[in-house]
Amino acid sequence: AAAEEFTEELLLRPLPDRKALAHFHFRSSAPPASAAGRHHHLFPKAISQLVQKFHISELELSFTQGRWNYEQWGGYDPMSTNNAKPPGVELWAIFDLPLAEIDATWKNLTHTLSGLFCASINFLESSTAFSAPRWGFKLNEGNLRYGALPREAVCTENLTPWLKLLPCRDKAGIASLLYRPSVYKGYYHSQKLKLKSSQSLGIILDQTLTVVLQPNTVSGKQLHSTGGQLQPSWSMEHLFSKKLSGKCLVSKSSRVFVEIEKGIVDNVDKAGSDVSSNNDLFVLSTAPDRSLKELDNLEVQSSSLYEYDVNNYNSDKPLNVGITWKLPLIWSCTRAPYHASRFLMGSGNERGSIAMSFLSTGLDKQLVDSSNDCSIKAVVFQVVPWYVKVYYHSLEVFIDGNSKAISEVVDKIHVTPSEDKLLPGTMEMLLKFPCSMQLATLTLDFDKGFLHIDEYPPDANQGFDIPSALVSFPEFNSSRSYPEADPLFVSPLLENFKEDGVVKSYTEVLLVPLTTPDFSMPYNVITFTCTVLALYFGSLLNALRRRIGEEERGLKKAADKRGLIPLLIAKLRGQKVDPSESESTSPASLPRSKLLLKVVFVAVVAIVFHYLSNS
């Protein structure tokens, strides 16, 4: 029987906007349960129990802070397709269960993941928070559930449980580079957990962490420049404040890759230099163990990959790979055929419109035939909360400023209308745009609903979030293949790059302001009512329990007796006081004496406090 395996890999890549990308990839695999039983050596037992209890075929959970910049960081490569996620939490799962049992299993799954990763994933248990897409998100047979929490904050309390699933945690290996201040001060970071389960292959768990960092340009070394602004030089120590001193001892393989994009390779070719670790444009601080070259369909080199085997490094000889630029360089990453963005239109707290625009990036002219009959397909998947009541019949399409009929652009559509406090609205559309199009805009009208006071979040005045929409281009493939000279060389990271992945991108999260009640009014009503009731019942009880006859006799006796103050004045003047009179007077005047002492004590404390405060 196959044994459990664990691999760790790190990919480093310079970005055009003077930033650096670091992608951590960890894979844990377990054989089928019939072969291994319930005991595990490397694979996390919590994940194994999760798969067995809820009958999960496929699951993906991501925690993201920041938004992926598709214009600067790329939108047509496997990195952006597979690891660019919407802000907050995104969860989807495919169950191997009858359709009638999936919703109840989904609710139990969200509670389990919430406790496992210390997050608010349990908010996705409500039927108003998840949907069941058919083909717009991922083709399925009705056994897929999808939910998103755009406002979920991501911090170290989510990263720590994620690291505990690794055999060496962050104590050794590539995961030891995860210095918390470096990770969370970045422009973008997304931690993802993806698993696949089958009876024949067992369970495969992929844990990835994608971080976009700003290199420290002060401490980085820069060589001579002929003019212009150099890219910032960086190394692993500058990015993560430490060097890599070895691998995780139980890992089957541990590798570090440095990827050079096609734009840099083209500039190196123009300079007449060979694409090596030391050329006219840049130099790598450590010589790689092996270099791989990607070849496209025309057998032309597109990008380069330099590999470092962590087995060759230890605490005495740590790995600190970095890149130093020699000449100024400007390049760009390949983008998706259209840049999709979403925004709101209208004003007021009653109604508005959702608009989605598609701006051509010019990629269609390079990859497809731009004839008159040419068209590009785009699939849009969008989930809208129930309190945003979308009128799907109000859909309008504008191409290059001209209104078009729906039948000319929308090839296929599936809509699940929302139900008040029961279901969110889901829209899946297949669009066909002409290749010559430069800009397309879709608009939908909606009304804003009213919520019960208990349904508002603590920061209701900030607004309500509409999750990101997913736009995919089924005719464009984002796979990237690096021919391997060694047949025994198996890299899970490069295997994921080879998979046929559809180019896709997420839009912005929309912030919708809704009418909010005066949350202070219940407090005002409660305090006012309690004050009136206290005054009423206090007066009523005082009137009912008062004994008028005894009070009059007590007042008459008190008038016949000398009080405490006249006795004190008589003593100060040296006058004689009758003992019998004082004895008879003292019991009656005892409460008054206590009251007088309290008044004097309070006055003394006030004088001392006033004196000390002034001094």
PDB file of N, CA and C in Angstrom, residues 166-250:
ATOM      1  N   LEU A 166       0.529  21.087   9.386  1.00  0.00           N
ATOM      2  CA  LEU A 166       1.787  20.660   8.788  1.00  0.00           C
ATOM      3  C   LEU A 166       2.539  19.762   9.767  1.00  0.00           C
ATOM      4  N   PRO A 167       3.278  18.778   9.282  1.00  0.00           N
ATOM      5  CA  PRO A 167       4.002  17.881  10.194  1.00  0.00           C
ATOM      6  C   PRO A 167       5.028  18.604  11.063  1.00  0.00           C
ATOM      7  N   CYS A 168       5.767  19.555  10.473  1.00  0.00           N
ATOM      8  CA  CYS A 168       6.786  20.300  11.221  1.00  0.00           C
ATOM      9  C   CYS A 168       6.288  21.666  11.667  1.00  0.00           C
ATOM     10  N   ARG A 169       5.009  21.962  11.409  1.00  0.00           N
ATOM     11  CA  ARG A 169       4.447  23.279  11.724  1.00  0.00           C
ATOM     12  C   ARG A 169       5.355  24.363  11.133  1.00  0.00           C
ATOM     13  N   ASP A 170       5.674  25.381  11.931  1.00  0.00           N
ATOM     14  CA  ASP A 170       6.589  26.425  11.453  1.00  0.00           C
ATOM     15  C   ASP A 170       7.918  26.375  12.189  1.00  0.00           C
ATOM     16  N   LYS A 171       8.263  25.205  12.707  1.00  0.00           N
ATOM     17  CA  LYS A 171       9.503  25.054  13.457  1.00  0.00           C
ATOM     18  C   LYS A 171      10.674  24.666  12.570  1.00  0.00           C
ATOM     19  N   ALA A 172      10.415  24.077  11.427  1.00  0.00           N
ATOM     20  CA  ALA A 172      11.481  23.642  10.531  1.00  0.00           C
ATOM     21  C   ALA A 172      10.945  23.644   9.111  1.00  0.00           C
ATOM     22  N   GLY A 173      11.889  23.651   8.164  1.00  0.00           N
ATOM     23  CA  GLY A 173      11.507  23.612   6.768  1.00  0.00           C
ATOM     24  C   GLY A 173      11.126  24.977   6.223  1.00  0.00           C
ATOM     25  N   ILE A 174      10.464  24.946   5.075  1.00  0.00           N
ATOM     26  CA  ILE A 174      10.099  26.194   4.395  1.00  0.00           C
ATOM     27  C   ILE A 174       9.099  27.001   5.211  1.00  0.00           C
ATOM     28  N   ALA A 175       8.253  26.333   5.979  1.00  0.00           N
ATOM     29  CA  ALA A 175       7.265  27.056   6.787  1.00  0.00           C
ATOM     30  C   ALA A 175       7.916  27.904   7.872  1.00  0.00           C
ATOM     31  N   SER A 176       9.172  27.650   8.210  1.00  0.00           N
ATOM     32  CA  SER A 176       9.847  28.476   9.223  1.00  0.00           C
ATOM     33  C   SER A 176      10.097  29.888   8.736  1.00  0.00           C
ATOM     34  N   LEU A 177       9.949  30.138   7.440  1.00  0.00           N
ATOM     35  CA  LEU A 177      10.118  31.495   6.899  1.00  0.00           C
ATOM     36  C   LEU A 177       8.911  32.382   7.155  1.00  0.00           C
ATOM     37  N   LEU A 178       7.820  31.804   7.640  1.00  0.00           N
ATOM     38  CA  LEU A 178       6.583  32.570   7.805  1.00  0.00           C
ATOM     39  C   LEU A 178       6.677  33.439   9.057  1.00  0.00           C
ATOM     40  N   TYR A 179       7.410  34.540   8.913  1.00  0.00           N
ATOM     41  CA  TYR A 179       7.542  35.525   9.975  1.00  0.00           C
ATOM     42  C   TYR A 179       6.292  36.393   9.961  1.00  0.00           C
ATOM     43  N   ARG A 180       5.541  36.394  11.066  1.00  0.00           N
ATOM     44  CA  ARG A 180       4.204  37.002  11.076  1.00  0.00           C
ATOM     45  C   ARG A 180       4.207  38.479  10.657  1.00  0.00           C
ATOM     46  N   PRO A 181       5.079  39.345  11.209  1.00  0.00           N
ATOM     47  CA  PRO A 181       5.035  40.754  10.765  1.00  0.00           C
ATOM     48  C   PRO A 181       5.279  40.924   9.275  1.00  0.00           C
ATOM     49  N   SER A 182       6.130  40.083   8.685  1.00  0.00           N
ATOM     50  CA  SER A 182       6.382  40.202   7.251  1.00  0.00           C
ATOM     51  C   SER A 182       5.164  39.789   6.440  1.00  0.00           C
ATOM     52  N   VAL A 183       4.463  38.757   6.897  1.00  0.00           N
ATOM     53  CA  VAL A 183       3.308  38.264   6.150  1.00  0.00           C
ATOM     54  C   VAL A 183       2.164  39.261   6.185  1.00  0.00           C
ATOM     55  N   TYR A 184       1.880  39.803   7.379  1.00  0.00           N
ATOM     56  CA  TYR A 184       0.672  40.615   7.532  1.00  0.00           C
ATOM     57  C   TYR A 184       0.868  42.081   7.225  1.00  0.00           C
ATOM     58  N   LYS A 185       2.088  42.488   6.926  1.00  0.00           N
ATOM     59  CA  LYS A 185       2.274  43.868   6.469  1.00  0.00           C
ATOM     60  C   LYS A 185       2.314  43.942   4.943  1.00  0.00           C
ATOM     61  N   GLY A 186       2.112  42.818   4.281  1.00  0.00           N
ATOM     62  CA  GLY A 186       2.130  42.785   2.829  1.00  0.00           C
ATOM     63  C   GLY A 186       0.884  43.405   2.227  1.00  0.00           C
ATOM     64  N   TYR A 187       0.930  43.604   0.913  1.00  0.00           N
ATOM     65  CA  TYR A 187      -0.188  44.201   0.195  1.00  0.00           C
ATOM     66  C   TYR A 187      -1.316  43.189  -0.028  1.00  0.00           C
ATOM     67  N   TYR A 188      -0.958  41.925  -0.046  1.00  0.00           N
ATOM     68  CA  TYR A 188      -1.961  40.886  -0.298  1.00  0.00           C
ATOM     69  C   TYR A 188      -1.452  39.591   0.311  1.00  0.00           C
ATOM     70  N   HIS A 189      -2.317  38.897   1.000  1.00  0.00           N
ATOM     71  CA  HIS A 189      -1.980  37.548   1.442  1.00  0.00           C
ATOM     72  C   HIS A 189      -3.251  36.710   1.484  1.00  0.00           C
ATOM     73  N   SER A 190      -3.093  35.472   1.044  1.00  0.00           N
ATOM     74  CA  SER A 190      -4.230  34.560   0.958  1.00  0.00           C
ATOM     75  C   SER A 190      -3.758  33.166   1.340  1.00  0.00           C
ATOM     76  N   GLN A 191      -4.341  32.619   2.389  1.00  0.00           N
ATOM     77  CA  GLN A 191      -4.050  31.245   2.786  1.00  0.00           C
ATOM     78  C   GLN A 191      -5.207  30.360   2.366  1.00  0.00           C
ATOM     79  N   LYS A 192      -4.863  29.239   1.759  1.00  0.00           N
ATOM     80  CA  LYS A 192      -5.890  28.391   1.157  1.00  0.00           C
ATOM     81  C   LYS A 192      -5.666  26.948   1.571  1.00  0.00           C
ATOM     82  N   LEU A 193      -6.764  26.240   1.708  1.00  0.00           N
ATOM     83  CA  LEU A 193      -6.748  24.811   1.992  1.00  0.00           C
ATOM     84  C   LEU A 193      -7.665  24.146   0.980  1.00  0.00           C
ATOM     85  N   LYS A 194      -7.102  23.227   0.221  1.00  0.00           N
ATOM     86  CA  LYS A 194      -7.878  22.532  -0.804  1.00  0.00           C
ATOM     87  C   LYS A 194      -7.617  21.041  -0.684  1.00  0.00           C
ATOM     88  N   LEU A 195      -8.681  20.252  -0.699  1.00  0.00           N
ATOM     89  CA  LEU A 195      -8.527  18.800  -0.589  1.00  0.00           C
ATOM     90  C   LEU A 195      -9.411  18.099  -1.608  1.00  0.00           C
ATOM     91  N   LYS A 196      -8.914  16.963  -2.055  1.00  0.00           N
ATOM     92  CA  LYS A 196      -9.646  16.071  -2.947  1.00  0.00           C
ATOM     93  C   LYS A 196      -9.625  14.677  -2.350  1.00  0.00           C
ATOM     94  N   SER A 197     -10.760  14.014  -2.431  1.00  0.00           N
ATOM     95  CA  SER A 197     -10.885  12.691  -1.845  1.00  0.00           C
ATOM     96  C   SER A 197     -11.543  11.750  -2.846  1.00  0.00           C
ATOM     97  N   SER A 198     -10.999  10.535  -2.925  1.00  0.00           N
ATOM     98  CA  SER A 198     -11.573   9.506  -3.785  1.00  0.00           C
ATOM     99  C   SER A 198     -11.237   8.146  -3.196  1.00  0.00           C
ATOM    100  N   GLN A 199     -12.006   7.149  -3.569  1.00  0.00           N
ATOM    101  CA  GLN A 199     -11.803   5.805  -3.038  1.00  0.00           C
ATOM    102  C   GLN A 199     -10.522   5.173  -3.560  1.00  0.00           C
ATOM    103  N   SER A 200     -10.091   5.592  -4.740  1.00  0.00           N
ATOM    104  CA  SER A 200      -8.906   4.963  -5.340  1.00  0.00           C
ATOM    105  C   SER A 200      -7.609   5.668  -4.958  1.00  0.00           C
ATOM    106  N   LEU A 201      -7.628   7.016  -4.883  1.00  0.00           N
ATOM    107  CA  LEU A 201      -6.407   7.769  -4.613  1.00  0.00           C
ATOM    108  C   LEU A 201      -6.250   8.174  -3.161  1.00  0.00           C
ATOM    109  N   GLY A 202      -7.284   8.109  -2.373  1.00  0.00           N
ATOM    110  CA  GLY A 202      -7.201   8.564  -0.998  1.00  0.00           C
ATOM    111  C   GLY A 202      -7.490  10.051  -0.882  1.00  0.00           C
ATOM    112  N   ILE A 203      -6.784  10.729   0.003  1.00  0.00           N
ATOM    113  CA  ILE A 203      -7.000  12.155   0.253  1.00  0.00           C
ATOM    114  C   ILE A 203      -5.725  12.914  -0.098  1.00  0.00           C
ATOM    115  N   ILE A 204      -5.875  13.969  -0.869  1.00  0.00           N
ATOM    116  CA  ILE A 204      -4.765  14.860  -1.214  1.00  0.00           C
ATOM    117  C   ILE A 204      -5.101  16.239  -0.676  1.00  0.00           C
ATOM    118  N   LEU A 205      -4.258  16.748   0.207  1.00  0.00           N
ATOM    119  CA  LEU A 205      -4.470  18.040   0.850  1.00  0.00           C
ATOM    120  C   LEU A 205      -3.395  19.007   0.384  1.00  0.00           C
ATOM    121  N   ASP A 206      -3.800  20.108  -0.228  1.00  0.00           N
ATOM    122  CA  ASP A 206      -2.891  21.171  -0.663  1.00  0.00           C
ATOM    123  C   ASP A 206      -3.123  22.399   0.211  1.00  0.00           C
ATOM    124  N   GLN A 207      -2.043  22.859   0.850  1.00  0.00           N
ATOM    125  CA  GLN A 207      -2.082  24.088   1.643  1.00  0.00           C
ATOM    126  C   GLN A 207      -1.166  25.103   0.979  1.00  0.00           C
ATOM    127  N   THR A 208      -1.735  26.256   0.624  1.00  0.00           N
ATOM    128  CA  THR A 208      -0.962  27.293  -0.060  1.00  0.00           C
ATOM    129  C   THR A 208      -1.116  28.614   0.671  1.00  0.00           C
ATOM    130  N   LEU A 209      -0.065  29.401   0.620  1.00  0.00           N
ATOM    131  CA  LEU A 209      -0.069  30.749   1.181  1.00  0.00           C
ATOM    132  C   LEU A 209       0.599  31.666   0.176  1.00  0.00           C
ATOM    133  N   THR A 210      -0.145  32.620  -0.349  1.00  0.00           N
ATOM    134  CA  THR A 210       0.343  33.555  -1.356  1.00  0.00           C
ATOM    135  C   THR A 210       0.459  34.932  -0.735  1.00  0.00           C
ATOM    136  N   VAL A 211       1.648  35.525  -0.832  1.00  0.00           N
ATOM    137  CA  VAL A 211       1.932  36.809  -0.201  1.00  0.00           C
ATOM    138  C   VAL A 211       2.577  37.720  -1.233  1.00  0.00           C
ATOM    139  N   VAL A 212       2.139  38.971  -1.282  1.00  0.00           N
ATOM    140  CA  VAL A 212       2.776  40.006  -2.100  1.00  0.00           C
ATOM    141  C   VAL A 212       3.401  41.015  -1.143  1.00  0.00           C
ATOM    142  N   LEU A 213       4.724  41.143  -1.209  1.00  0.00           N
ATOM    143  CA  LEU A 213       5.477  41.956  -0.258  1.00  0.00           C
ATOM    144  C   LEU A 213       6.185  43.085  -0.976  1.00  0.00           C
ATOM    145  N   GLN A 214       6.481  44.119  -0.210  1.00  0.00           N
ATOM    146  CA  GLN A 214       7.280  45.237  -0.700  1.00  0.00           C
ATOM    147  C   GLN A 214       8.717  45.051  -0.204  1.00  0.00           C
ATOM    148  N   PRO A 215       9.678  44.794  -1.095  1.00  0.00           N
ATOM    149  CA  PRO A 215      11.054  44.583  -0.632  1.00  0.00           C
ATOM    150  C   PRO A 215      11.622  45.822   0.046  1.00  0.00           C
ATOM    151  N   ASN A 216      12.546  45.571   0.950  1.00  0.00           N
ATOM    152  CA  ASN A 216      13.229  46.646   1.664  1.00  0.00           C
ATOM    153  C   ASN A 216      14.312  47.207   0.758  1.00  0.00           C
ATOM    154  N   THR A 217      14.034  48.361   0.129  1.00  0.00           N
ATOM    155  CA  THR A 217      14.973  48.925  -0.842  1.00  0.00           C
ATOM    156  C   THR A 217      16.186  49.544  -0.181  1.00  0.00           C
ATOM    157  N   VAL A 218      16.123  49.838   1.114  1.00  0.00           N
ATOM    158  CA  VAL A 218      17.253  50.478   1.784  1.00  0.00           C
ATOM    159  C   VAL A 218      18.375  49.486   2.003  1.00  0.00           C
ATOM    160  N   SER A 219      18.021  48.293   2.495  1.00  0.00           N
ATOM    161  CA  SER A 219      19.038  47.299   2.795  1.00  0.00           C
ATOM    162  C   SER A 219      19.442  46.472   1.579  1.00  0.00           C
ATOM    163  N   GLY A 220      18.626  46.507   0.518  1.00  0.00           N
ATOM    164  CA  GLY A 220      18.973  45.742  -0.669  1.00  0.00           C
ATOM    165  C   GLY A 220      20.128  46.367  -1.435  1.00  0.00           C
ATOM    166  N   LYS A 221      20.955  45.541  -2.060  1.00  0.00           N
ATOM    167  CA  LYS A 221      22.103  46.025  -2.804  1.00  0.00           C
ATOM    168  C   LYS A 221      21.699  46.265  -4.249  1.00  0.00           C
ATOM    169  N   GLN A 222      22.179  47.343  -4.828  1.00  0.00           N
ATOM    170  CA  GLN A 222      21.900  47.654  -6.210  1.00  0.00           C
ATOM    171  C   GLN A 222      23.218  47.939  -6.929  1.00  0.00           C
ATOM    172  N   LEU A 223      23.370  47.359  -8.120  1.00  0.00           N
ATOM    173  CA  LEU A 223      24.579  47.565  -8.898  1.00  0.00           C
ATOM    174  C   LEU A 223      24.427  48.798  -9.764  1.00  0.00           C
ATOM    175  N   HIS A 224      25.391  49.022 -10.638  1.00  0.00           N
ATOM    176  CA  HIS A 224      25.431  50.255 -11.419  1.00  0.00           C
ATOM    177  C   HIS A 224      24.188  50.380 -12.302  1.00  0.00           C
ATOM    178  N   SER A 225      23.789  51.615 -12.569  1.00  0.00           N
ATOM    179  CA  SER A 225      22.616  51.895 -13.384  1.00  0.00           C
ATOM    180  C   SER A 225      22.988  52.941 -14.419  1.00  0.00           C
ATOM    181  N   THR A 226      22.487  52.757 -15.627  1.00  0.00           N
ATOM    182  CA  THR A 226      22.755  53.706 -16.694  1.00  0.00           C
ATOM    183  C   THR A 226      21.723  54.806 -16.757  1.00  0.00           C
ATOM    184  N   GLY A 227      20.785  54.835 -15.859  1.00  0.00           N
ATOM    185  CA  GLY A 227      19.717  55.830 -15.873  1.00  0.00           C
ATOM    186  C   GLY A 227      18.384  55.180 -15.587  1.00  0.00           C
ATOM    187  N   GLY A 228      17.450  55.975 -15.082  1.00  0.00           N
ATOM    188  CA  GLY A 228      16.163  55.432 -14.732  1.00  0.00           C
ATOM    189  C   GLY A 228      16.165  54.880 -13.317  1.00  0.00           C
ATOM    190  N   GLN A 229      15.124  54.162 -12.980  1.00  0.00           N
ATOM    191  CA  GLN A 229      14.945  53.638 -11.632  1.00  0.00           C
ATOM    192  C   GLN A 229      15.046  52.128 -11.653  1.00  0.00           C
ATOM    193  N   LEU A 230      15.932  51.612 -10.820  1.00  0.00           N
ATOM    194  CA  LEU A 230      16.113  50.174 -10.740  1.00  0.00           C
ATOM    195  C   LEU A 230      14.977  49.524  -9.970  1.00  0.00           C
ATOM    196  N   GLN A 231      14.716  48.279 -10.308  1.00  0.00           N
ATOM    197  CA  GLN A 231      13.829  47.479  -9.483  1.00  0.00           C
ATOM    198  C   GLN A 231      14.511  47.216  -8.138  1.00  0.00           C
ATOM    199  N   PRO A 232      13.768  47.130  -7.049  1.00  0.00           N
ATOM    200  CA  PRO A 232      14.409  46.865  -5.751  1.00  0.00           C
ATOM    201  C   PRO A 232      14.979  45.452  -5.701  1.00  0.00           C
ATOM    202  N   SER A 233      16.215  45.354  -5.256  1.00  0.00           N
ATOM    203  CA  SER A 233      16.840  44.053  -5.069  1.00  0.00           C
ATOM    204  C   SER A 233      16.374  43.467  -3.743  1.00  0.00           C
ATOM    205  N   TRP A 234      16.197  42.168  -3.718  1.00  0.00           N
ATOM    206  CA  TRP A 234      15.692  41.530  -2.504  1.00  0.00           C
ATOM    207  C   TRP A 234      16.239  40.119  -2.386  1.00  0.00           C
ATOM    208  N   SER A 235      16.107  39.590  -1.200  1.00  0.00           N
ATOM    209  CA  SER A 235      16.500  38.219  -0.909  1.00  0.00           C
ATOM    210  C   SER A 235      15.520  37.652   0.109  1.00  0.00           C
ATOM    211  N   MET A 236      15.654  36.386   0.416  1.00  0.00           N
ATOM    212  CA  MET A 236      14.763  35.746   1.385  1.00  0.00           C
ATOM    213  C   MET A 236      14.911  36.384   2.761  1.00  0.00           C
ATOM    214  N   GLU A 237      16.114  36.779   3.103  1.00  0.00           N
ATOM    215  CA  GLU A 237      16.333  37.396   4.407  1.00  0.00           C
ATOM    216  C   GLU A 237      15.664  38.760   4.485  1.00  0.00           C
ATOM    217  N   HIS A 238      15.666  39.520   3.380  1.00  0.00           N
ATOM    218  CA  HIS A 238      15.006  40.824   3.376  1.00  0.00           C
ATOM    219  C   HIS A 238      13.490  40.691   3.422  1.00  0.00           C
ATOM    220  N   LEU A 239      12.959  39.629   2.796  1.00  0.00           N
ATOM    221  CA  LEU A 239      11.513  39.463   2.742  1.00  0.00           C
ATOM    222  C   LEU A 239      10.950  38.875   4.032  1.00  0.00           C
ATOM    223  N   PHE A 240      11.659  37.910   4.615  1.00  0.00           N
ATOM    224  CA  PHE A 240      11.112  37.167   5.762  1.00  0.00           C
ATOM    225  C   PHE A 240      11.947  37.306   7.028  1.00  0.00           C
ATOM    226  N   SER A 241      12.979  38.145   7.002  1.00  0.00           N
ATOM    227  CA  SER A 241      13.826  38.414   8.178  1.00  0.00           C
ATOM    228  C   SER A 241      14.563  37.180   8.672  1.00  0.00           C
ATOM    229  N   LYS A 242      14.742  36.186   7.832  1.00  0.00           N
ATOM    230  CA  LYS A 242      15.521  35.010   8.210  1.00  0.00           C
ATOM    231  C   LYS A 242      15.897  34.240   6.950  1.00  0.00           C
ATOM    232  N   LYS A 243      16.886  33.368   7.111  1.00  0.00           N
ATOM    233  CA  LYS A 243      17.320  32.505   6.030  1.00  0.00           C
ATOM    234  C   LYS A 243      16.742  31.104   6.224  1.00  0.00           C
ATOM    235  N   LEU A 244      16.797  30.311   5.165  1.00  0.00           N
ATOM    236  CA  LEU A 244      16.285  28.950   5.220  1.00  0.00           C
ATOM    237  C   LEU A 244      17.421  28.018   5.622  1.00  0.00           C
ATOM    238  N   SER A 245      17.311  27.415   6.791  1.00  0.00           N
ATOM    239  CA  SER A 245      18.408  26.627   7.344  1.00  0.00           C
ATOM    240  C   SER A 245      18.207  25.124   7.196  1.00  0.00           C
ATOM    241  N   GLY A 246      17.311  24.698   6.356  1.00  0.00           N
ATOM    242  CA  GLY A 246      17.123  23.263   6.138  1.00  0.00           C
ATOM    243  C   GLY A 246      15.677  22.933   5.865  1.00  0.00           C
ATOM    244  N   LYS A 247      15.444  21.652   5.600  1.00  0.00           N
ATOM    245  CA  LYS A 247      14.103  21.210   5.251  1.00  0.00           C
ATOM    246  C   LYS A 247      13.428  20.567   6.458  1.00  0.00           C
ATOM    247  N   CYS A 248      12.138  20.326   6.304  1.00  0.00           N
ATOM    248  CA  CYS A 248      11.411  19.525   7.282  1.00  0.00           C
ATOM    249  C   CYS A 248      11.857  18.079   7.118  1.00  0.00           C
ATOM    250  N   LEU A 249      12.253  17.443   8.203  1.00  0.00           N
ATOM    251  CA  LEU A 249      12.893  16.135   8.120  1.00  0.00           C
ATOM    252  C   LEU A 249      11.979  15.056   7.556  1.00  0.00           C
ATOM    253  N   VAL A 250      10.684  15.196   7.699  1.00  0.00           N
ATOM    254  CA  VAL A 250       9.768  14.162   7.219  1.00  0.00           C
ATOM    255  C   VAL A 250       9.270  14.437   5.807  1.00  0.00           C
TER     256      VAL A 250
END
